[in-house]
mmCIF file of C-alpha atoms and ligand atoms in Angstrom:
data_model
loop_
_atom_site.group_PDB
_atom_site.id
_atom_site.type_symbol
_atom_site.label_atom_id
_atom_site.label_comp_id
_atom_site.label_asym_id
_atom_site.label_seq_id
_atom_site.Cartn_x
_atom_site.Cartn_y
_atom_site.Cartn_z
ATOM 1 C CA UNK E 9 20.387 0.494 10.488
ATOM 2 C CA UNK E 10 17.074 2.191 9.615
ATOM 3 C CA UNK E 11 13.942 0.024 9.906
ATOM 4 C CA UNK E 12 10.393 -0.274 8.554
ATOM 5 C CA UNK E 13 7.359 -2.323 9.559
ATOM 6 C CA UNK E 14 4.982 -4.016 7.129
ATOM 7 C CA UNK E 15 1.494 -4.939 8.349
ATOM 8 C CA UNK E 16 0.218 -7.149 5.533
ATOM 9 C CA UNK E 17 -1.088 -10.461 4.271
ATOM 10 C CA UNK E 18 1.163 -13.403 3.475
ATOM 11 C CA UNK E 19 1.711 -14.293 -0.185
ATOM 12 C CA UNK E 20 3.619 -17.606 -0.470
ATOM 13 C CA UNK E 21 4.874 -16.656 -3.949
ATOM 14 C CA UNK E 22 6.744 -13.668 -2.519
ATOM 15 C CA UNK E 23 5.449 -11.565 -5.409
ATOM 16 C CA UNK E 24 3.094 -9.528 -3.229
ATOM 17 C CA UNK E 25 2.173 -9.118 0.427
ATOM 18 C CA UNK E 26 4.508 -9.228 3.396
ATOM 19 C CA UNK E 27 7.157 -11.363 1.709
ATOM 20 C CA UNK E 28 7.492 -8.846 -1.140
ATOM 21 C CA UNK E 29 7.511 -5.862 1.235
ATOM 22 C CA UNK E 30 10.430 -7.312 3.211
ATOM 23 C CA UNK E 31 12.413 -7.906 0.005
ATOM 24 C CA UNK E 32 11.830 -4.308 -1.063
ATOM 25 C CA UNK E 33 12.857 -3.012 2.383
ATOM 26 C CA UNK E 34 16.070 -5.044 2.144
ATOM 27 C CA UNK E 35 16.756 -3.547 -1.263
ATOM 28 C CA UNK E 36 16.662 -0.087 0.367
ATOM 29 C CA UNK E 37 19.077 -1.212 3.147
ATOM 30 C CA UNK E 38 16.395 -1.405 5.804
ATOM 31 C CA UNK E 39 15.728 -4.041 8.406
ATOM 32 C CA UNK E 40 12.088 -5.119 7.952
ATOM 33 C CA UNK E 41 9.648 -6.012 10.725
ATOM 34 C CA UNK E 42 6.466 -7.873 9.754
ATOM 35 C CA UNK E 43 3.018 -8.319 11.293
ATOM 36 C CA UNK E 44 0.872 -10.819 9.379
ATOM 37 C CA UNK E 45 -2.838 -9.999 9.042
ATOM 38 C CA UNK E 46 -3.963 -12.949 6.907
ATOM 39 C CA UNK E 47 -2.680 -16.077 5.228
ATOM 40 C CA UNK E 48 -3.512 -16.578 1.569
ATOM 41 C CA UNK E 49 -3.330 -19.695 -0.540
ATOM 42 C CA UNK E 50 -2.150 -18.576 -3.975
ATOM 43 C CA UNK E 51 0.202 -19.180 -6.872
ATOM 44 C CA UNK E 52 1.142 -17.006 -9.838
ATOM 45 C CA UNK E 53 -2.268 -17.762 -11.399
ATOM 46 C CA UNK E 54 -4.281 -16.255 -8.553
ATOM 47 C CA UNK E 55 -5.615 -16.404 -5.007
ATOM 48 C CA UNK E 56 -7.389 -19.641 -3.982
ATOM 49 C CA UNK E 57 -8.408 -18.731 -0.425
ATOM 50 C CA UNK E 58 -7.958 -16.143 2.307
ATOM 51 C CA UNK E 59 -7.581 -16.933 6.032
ATOM 52 C CA UNK E 60 -7.586 -13.882 8.324
ATOM 53 C CA UNK E 61 -5.433 -14.032 11.453
ATOM 54 C CA UNK E 62 -7.444 -13.734 14.700
ATOM 55 C CA UNK E 63 -7.879 -9.956 15.182
ATOM 56 C CA UNK E 64 -6.672 -10.172 18.803
ATOM 57 C CA UNK E 65 -3.484 -11.868 17.599
ATOM 58 C CA UNK E 66 -2.883 -9.043 15.093
ATOM 59 C CA UNK E 67 -3.302 -6.572 17.966
ATOM 60 C CA UNK E 68 -0.970 -8.593 20.227
ATOM 61 C CA UNK E 69 1.709 -8.759 17.529
ATOM 62 C CA UNK E 70 1.595 -4.973 17.143
ATOM 63 C CA UNK E 71 1.484 -4.139 20.848
ATOM 64 C CA UNK E 72 4.300 -6.483 21.839
ATOM 65 C CA UNK E 73 6.497 -5.316 18.961
ATOM 66 C CA UNK E 74 5.834 -1.586 19.351
ATOM 67 C CA UNK E 75 6.267 -1.647 23.136
ATOM 68 C CA UNK E 76 9.817 -2.861 22.476
ATOM 69 C CA UNK E 77 10.838 -1.412 19.110
ATOM 70 C CA UNK E 78 9.809 1.653 17.082
ATOM 71 C CA UNK E 79 10.211 1.414 13.274
ATOM 72 C CA UNK E 80 11.147 4.506 11.242
ATOM 73 C CA UNK E 81 8.087 4.030 8.995
ATOM 74 C CA UNK E 82 5.125 1.689 8.513
ATOM 75 C CA UNK E 83 3.418 0.165 5.490
ATOM 76 C CA UNK E 84 -0.106 -1.261 5.755
ATOM 77 C CA UNK E 85 -1.345 -3.662 3.063
ATOM 78 C CA UNK E 86 -4.050 -6.335 2.977
ATOM 79 C CA UNK E 87 -6.250 -6.339 6.105
ATOM 80 C CA UNK E 88 -8.969 -8.892 5.151
ATOM 81 C CA UNK E 89 -11.691 -8.080 7.697
ATOM 82 C CA UNK E 90 -13.375 -5.259 9.599
ATOM 83 C CA UNK E 91 -12.099 -6.604 12.939
ATOM 84 C CA UNK E 92 -8.511 -6.769 11.671
ATOM 85 C CA UNK E 93 -8.728 -3.144 10.444
ATOM 86 C CA UNK E 94 -10.005 -2.018 13.877
ATOM 87 C CA UNK E 95 -7.312 -3.945 15.733
ATOM 88 C CA UNK E 96 -4.555 -2.545 13.516
ATOM 89 C CA UNK E 97 -5.882 0.943 14.348
ATOM 90 C CA UNK E 98 -5.763 0.076 18.072
ATOM 91 C CA UNK E 99 -2.264 -1.384 17.789
ATOM 92 C CA UNK E 100 -0.971 1.721 16.011
ATOM 93 C CA UNK E 101 -1.811 3.784 19.119
ATOM 94 C CA UNK E 102 1.605 2.556 20.322
ATOM 95 C CA UNK E 103 3.409 3.947 17.252
ATOM 96 C CA UNK E 104 5.491 7.104 17.741
ATOM 97 C CA UNK E 105 3.863 10.224 16.323
ATOM 98 C CA UNK E 106 6.815 10.887 13.985
ATOM 99 C CA UNK E 107 6.704 7.587 12.063
ATOM 100 C CA UNK E 108 5.147 8.023 8.589
ATOM 101 C CA UNK E 109 2.428 5.493 7.686
ATOM 102 C CA UNK E 110 1.709 4.433 4.084
ATOM 103 C CA UNK E 111 -1.563 2.562 3.514
ATOM 104 C CA UNK E 112 -2.187 0.576 0.326
ATOM 105 C CA UNK E 113 -5.984 0.053 0.451
ATOM 106 C CA UNK E 114 -5.973 -3.486 -0.910
ATOM 107 C CA UNK E 115 -9.618 -4.345 -1.670
ATOM 108 C CA UNK E 116 -9.230 -7.151 -4.225
ATOM 109 C CA UNK E 117 -6.545 -9.067 -6.126
ATOM 110 C CA UNK E 118 -6.102 -8.723 -9.888
ATOM 111 C CA UNK E 119 -8.124 -11.946 -10.275
ATOM 112 C CA UNK E 120 -10.969 -10.168 -8.375
ATOM 113 C CA UNK E 121 -10.671 -12.261 -5.201
ATOM 114 C CA UNK E 122 -11.905 -10.057 -2.335
ATOM 115 C CA UNK E 123 -8.998 -9.222 0.002
ATOM 116 C CA UNK E 124 -10.981 -6.837 2.266
ATOM 117 C CA UNK E 125 -14.603 -7.505 3.156
ATOM 118 C CA UNK E 126 -17.043 -4.777 2.074
ATOM 119 C CA UNK E 127 -18.255 -3.967 5.578
ATOM 120 C CA UNK E 128 -14.686 -2.984 6.536
ATOM 121 C CA UNK E 129 -14.640 0.044 4.210
ATOM 122 C CA UNK E 130 -15.874 2.575 6.858
ATOM 123 C CA UNK E 131 -13.199 1.410 9.357
ATOM 124 C CA UNK E 132 -10.599 1.567 6.581
ATOM 125 C CA UNK E 133 -11.582 5.188 5.881
ATOM 126 C CA UNK E 134 -11.013 5.977 9.590
ATOM 127 C CA UNK E 135 -7.577 4.348 9.411
ATOM 128 C CA UNK E 136 -6.766 6.333 6.242
ATOM 129 C CA UNK E 137 -7.399 9.526 8.247
ATOM 130 C CA UNK E 138 -4.301 8.671 10.307
ATOM 131 C CA UNK E 139 -1.963 8.047 7.385
ATOM 132 C CA UNK E 140 0.800 10.023 5.721
ATOM 133 C CA UNK E 141 -0.042 8.548 2.324
ATOM 134 C CA UNK E 142 -2.804 6.352 0.902
ATOM 135 C CA UNK E 143 -2.065 4.645 -2.449
ATOM 136 C CA UNK E 144 -5.290 3.466 -4.146
ATOM 137 C CA UNK E 145 -5.554 2.321 -7.739
ATOM 138 C CA UNK E 146 -8.503 3.865 -9.570
ATOM 139 C CA UNK E 147 -10.976 1.097 -8.650
ATOM 140 C CA UNK E 148 -10.043 1.501 -4.980
ATOM 141 C CA UNK E 149 -10.266 5.305 -5.212
ATOM 142 C CA UNK E 150 -13.737 5.000 -6.766
ATOM 143 C CA UNK E 151 -14.873 2.598 -4.018
ATOM 144 C CA UNK E 152 -13.498 4.687 -1.142
ATOM 145 C CA UNK E 153 -14.705 8.092 -2.379
ATOM 146 C CA UNK E 154 -17.805 7.049 -4.384
ATOM 147 C CA UNK E 155 -16.501 9.319 -7.155
ATOM 148 C CA UNK E 156 -16.469 8.674 -10.895
ATOM 149 C CA UNK E 157 -12.762 8.405 -11.793
ATOM 150 C CA UNK E 158 -13.150 7.833 -15.541
ATOM 151 C CA UNK E 159 -11.768 11.314 -16.392
ATOM 152 C CA UNK E 160 -8.728 13.323 -15.202
ATOM 153 C CA UNK E 161 -11.127 15.764 -13.463
ATOM 154 C CA UNK E 162 -12.838 12.890 -11.635
ATOM 155 C CA UNK E 163 -9.467 11.514 -10.506
ATOM 156 C CA UNK E 164 -8.554 14.972 -9.157
ATOM 157 C CA UNK E 165 -11.873 15.180 -7.249
ATOM 158 C CA UNK E 166 -11.310 11.739 -5.693
ATOM 159 C CA UNK E 167 -7.743 12.696 -4.702
ATOM 160 C CA UNK E 168 -8.930 15.938 -3.063
ATOM 161 C CA UNK E 169 -11.633 13.998 -1.190
ATOM 162 C CA UNK E 170 -9.144 11.457 0.191
ATOM 163 C CA UNK E 171 -7.087 14.308 1.630
ATOM 164 C CA UNK E 172 -9.564 17.068 2.490
ATOM 165 C CA UNK E 173 -12.475 14.922 3.718
ATOM 166 C CA UNK E 174 -11.246 11.406 4.513
ATOM 167 C CA UNK E 175 -8.147 12.967 6.087
ATOM 168 C CA UNK E 176 -4.954 11.397 4.680
ATOM 169 C CA UNK E 177 -1.992 13.805 4.567
ATOM 170 C CA UNK E 178 -1.343 12.599 1.011
ATOM 171 C CA UNK E 179 -3.014 10.424 -1.621
ATOM 172 C CA UNK E 180 -1.350 8.782 -4.633
ATOM 173 C CA UNK E 181 -3.928 7.654 -7.203
ATOM 174 C CA UNK E 182 -2.361 5.076 -9.510
ATOM 175 C CA UNK E 183 -3.487 5.130 -13.115
ATOM 176 C CA UNK E 184 -1.751 1.932 -14.223
ATOM 177 C CA UNK E 185 -5.002 0.009 -14.768
ATOM 178 C CA UNK E 186 -6.522 2.781 -16.889
ATOM 179 C CA UNK E 187 -7.084 2.452 -20.632
ATOM 180 C CA UNK E 188 -5.478 5.849 -21.232
ATOM 181 C CA UNK E 189 -1.981 6.969 -20.190
ATOM 182 C CA UNK E 190 -0.836 5.293 -16.940
ATOM 183 C CA UNK E 191 -0.295 8.602 -15.136
ATOM 184 C CA UNK E 192 -0.422 8.842 -11.333
ATOM 185 C CA UNK E 193 -1.796 11.773 -9.339
ATOM 186 C CA UNK E 194 -0.371 12.847 -5.969
ATOM 187 C CA UNK E 195 -2.517 15.071 -3.738
ATOM 188 C CA UNK E 196 -0.801 16.679 -0.749
ATOM 189 C CA UNK E 197 -2.338 18.595 2.134
ATOM 190 C CA UNK E 198 -0.654 21.982 2.368
ATOM 191 C CA UNK E 199 0.721 22.778 5.819
ATOM 192 C CA UNK E 200 -1.712 24.570 8.059
ATOM 193 C CA UNK E 201 -4.090 25.300 5.180
ATOM 194 C CA UNK E 202 -7.211 23.636 3.923
ATOM 195 C CA UNK E 203 -5.818 23.609 0.385
ATOM 196 C CA UNK E 204 -4.617 20.535 -1.466
ATOM 197 C CA UNK E 205 -1.716 20.619 -3.941
ATOM 198 C CA UNK E 206 -1.891 18.287 -6.965
ATOM 199 C CA UNK E 207 1.089 16.803 -8.885
ATOM 200 C CA UNK E 208 0.617 14.619 -11.974
ATOM 201 C CA UNK E 209 3.366 12.081 -12.739
ATOM 202 C CA UNK E 210 3.588 10.865 -16.310
ATOM 203 C CA UNK E 211 3.785 7.110 -16.668
ATOM 204 C CA UNK E 212 5.039 5.028 -19.560
ATOM 205 C CA UNK E 213 3.149 1.870 -20.522
ATOM 206 C CA UNK E 214 5.612 -1.000 -20.884
ATOM 207 C CA UNK E 215 4.845 -3.977 -23.133
ATOM 208 C CA UNK E 216 4.539 -6.496 -20.267
ATOM 209 C CA UNK E 217 1.625 -8.824 -19.553
ATOM 210 C CA UNK E 218 0.077 -9.215 -16.090
ATOM 211 C CA UNK E 219 2.614 -8.609 -13.293
ATOM 212 C CA UNK E 220 1.964 -9.624 -9.704
ATOM 213 C CA UNK E 221 2.472 -7.262 -6.767
ATOM 214 C CA UNK E 222 3.288 -3.895 -8.382
ATOM 215 C CA UNK E 223 1.048 -2.059 -5.874
ATOM 216 C CA UNK E 224 2.791 -3.709 -2.900
ATOM 217 C CA UNK E 225 6.230 -2.901 -4.365
ATOM 218 C CA UNK E 226 5.370 0.765 -4.931
ATOM 219 C CA UNK E 227 3.915 1.296 -1.442
ATOM 220 C CA UNK E 228 6.794 -0.489 0.274
ATOM 221 C CA UNK E 229 9.431 1.391 -1.777
ATOM 222 C CA UNK E 230 7.810 4.717 -0.792
ATOM 223 C CA UNK E 231 7.688 3.512 2.848
ATOM 224 C CA UNK E 232 11.395 2.648 2.621
ATOM 225 C CA UNK E 233 12.307 6.118 1.318
ATOM 226 C CA UNK E 234 10.253 7.699 4.128
ATOM 227 C CA UNK E 235 12.157 5.531 6.666
ATOM 228 C CA UNK E 236 15.338 7.142 5.320
ATOM 229 C CA UNK E 237 13.853 10.594 5.883
ATOM 230 C CA UNK E 238 12.934 11.598 2.321
ATOM 231 C CA UNK E 239 10.165 14.201 2.030
ATOM 232 C CA UNK E 240 6.909 12.692 0.737
ATOM 233 C CA UNK E 241 7.116 14.056 -2.818
ATOM 234 C CA UNK E 242 10.679 12.759 -3.225
ATOM 235 C CA UNK E 243 9.757 9.389 -1.672
ATOM 236 C CA UNK E 244 6.930 9.007 -4.216
ATOM 237 C CA UNK E 245 9.263 9.926 -7.094
ATOM 238 C CA UNK E 246 11.903 7.430 -5.960
ATOM 239 C CA UNK E 247 9.274 4.722 -5.356
ATOM 240 C CA UNK E 248 7.887 5.169 -8.876
ATOM 241 C CA UNK E 249 11.389 4.990 -10.377
ATOM 242 C CA UNK E 250 12.065 1.774 -8.445
ATOM 243 C CA UNK E 251 8.889 0.109 -9.777
ATOM 244 C CA UNK E 252 9.493 1.375 -13.338
ATOM 245 C CA UNK E 253 12.967 -0.217 -13.289
ATOM 246 C CA UNK E 254 11.591 -3.468 -11.809
ATOM 247 C CA UNK E 255 8.871 -3.525 -14.501
ATOM 248 C CA UNK E 256 11.503 -3.320 -17.227
ATOM 249 C CA UNK E 257 12.945 -6.678 -16.089
ATOM 250 C CA UNK E 258 9.953 -8.853 -15.169
ATOM 251 C CA UNK E 259 10.453 -12.600 -15.028
ATOM 252 C CA UNK E 260 7.946 -15.381 -15.695
ATOM 253 C CA UNK E 261 8.258 -18.256 -13.193
ATOM 254 C CA UNK E 262 4.933 -20.079 -12.757
ATOM 255 C CA UNK E 263 2.026 -20.490 -15.153
ATOM 256 C CA UNK E 264 0.411 -17.106 -14.444
ATOM 257 C CA UNK E 265 1.442 -13.490 -13.779
ATOM 258 C CA UNK E 266 5.107 -12.479 -14.004
ATOM 259 C CA UNK E 267 7.252 -11.344 -11.078
ATOM 260 C CA UNK E 268 9.030 -8.026 -10.652
ATOM 261 C CA UNK E 269 12.824 -8.234 -10.612
ATOM 262 C CA UNK E 270 14.131 -5.584 -8.236
ATOM 263 C CA UNK E 271 16.795 -3.392 -9.841
HETATM 264 N N1 PLP I 316 -1.893 -11.327 -1.956
HETATM 265 C C1 PLP I 316 -1.600 -10.412 -1.049
HETATM 266 C C2 PLP I 316 -1.216 -10.853 0.318
HETATM 267 C C3 PLP I 316 -1.649 -9.059 -1.402
HETATM 268 O O1 PLP I 316 -1.361 -8.112 -0.493
HETATM 269 C C4 PLP I 316 -2.011 -8.691 -2.736
HETATM 270 C C5 PLP I 316 -2.062 -7.298 -3.154
HETATM 271 O O2 PLP I 316 -1.833 -6.364 -2.431
HETATM 272 C C6 PLP I 316 -2.312 -9.691 -3.629
HETATM 273 C C7 PLP I 316 -2.244 -10.986 -3.205
HETATM 274 C C8 PLP I 316 -2.723 -9.408 -5.021
HETATM 275 O O3 PLP I 316 -1.718 -8.950 -5.793
HETATM 276 P P1 PLP I 316 -2.003 -8.761 -7.353
HETATM 277 O O4 PLP I 316 -3.297 -8.060 -7.451
HETATM 278 O O5 PLP I 316 -0.876 -7.938 -7.818
HETATM 279 O O6 PLP I 316 -2.046 -10.116 -7.937
#
């Protein structure tokens, strides 16, 4: 059986975070490993509090696991603090060079609760330099690149920066929170060259209210496809199709945001 590792925060609702990642991995016939970076107290209405795991315990979890077992791909989600980011980077020194790494730069929840402290942004940029794909929404792309992303040209500049200067092999900028069309932009470093190739994906806005955990589902679906050996462009296409299908069947359970129903 192919396998993938999620390094993420706990979400007791299972709509986002590690619990959601493992469900998505299972959907793609993967065994999922999980390293928890933070506990959250939340329901479908929002996040009440965040409790980072001791950074040394995050490092221990990674070292002990990776000294024994190597996953076929890795997804990184919520990291909470600067020290946790640095310890995840240290722990990943034990990861085989061939395993793709997808990093969803989770800065805040939809209800604006901070999920990564501000002073951790420089360390996060260093971690992004080691990734196969970084998947910011537009607010995260603006924060990480200090670029105005209110126009298509600005989004393209931010995507190029994430690849050419910050150093990710690929960047997927998600336009779902934009007022205009919810198109996504994928920037890919071209082999051996300093050029960056851009691919726009057209999105369709579905008449659904707030949905919890779409970013986690997309990043973990792409991670799952990479674990199966898909090339990056194909993995992104399949990940987007998976989320689009899940968005067409959302389910309301608690008193707040709806949940994705995996196809
Ligand atoms: N909780 C955890 C552990 C998360 O990783 C995330 C997002 O990545 C959230 C909550 C917030 O999810 P949303 O913004 O979709 O409500």
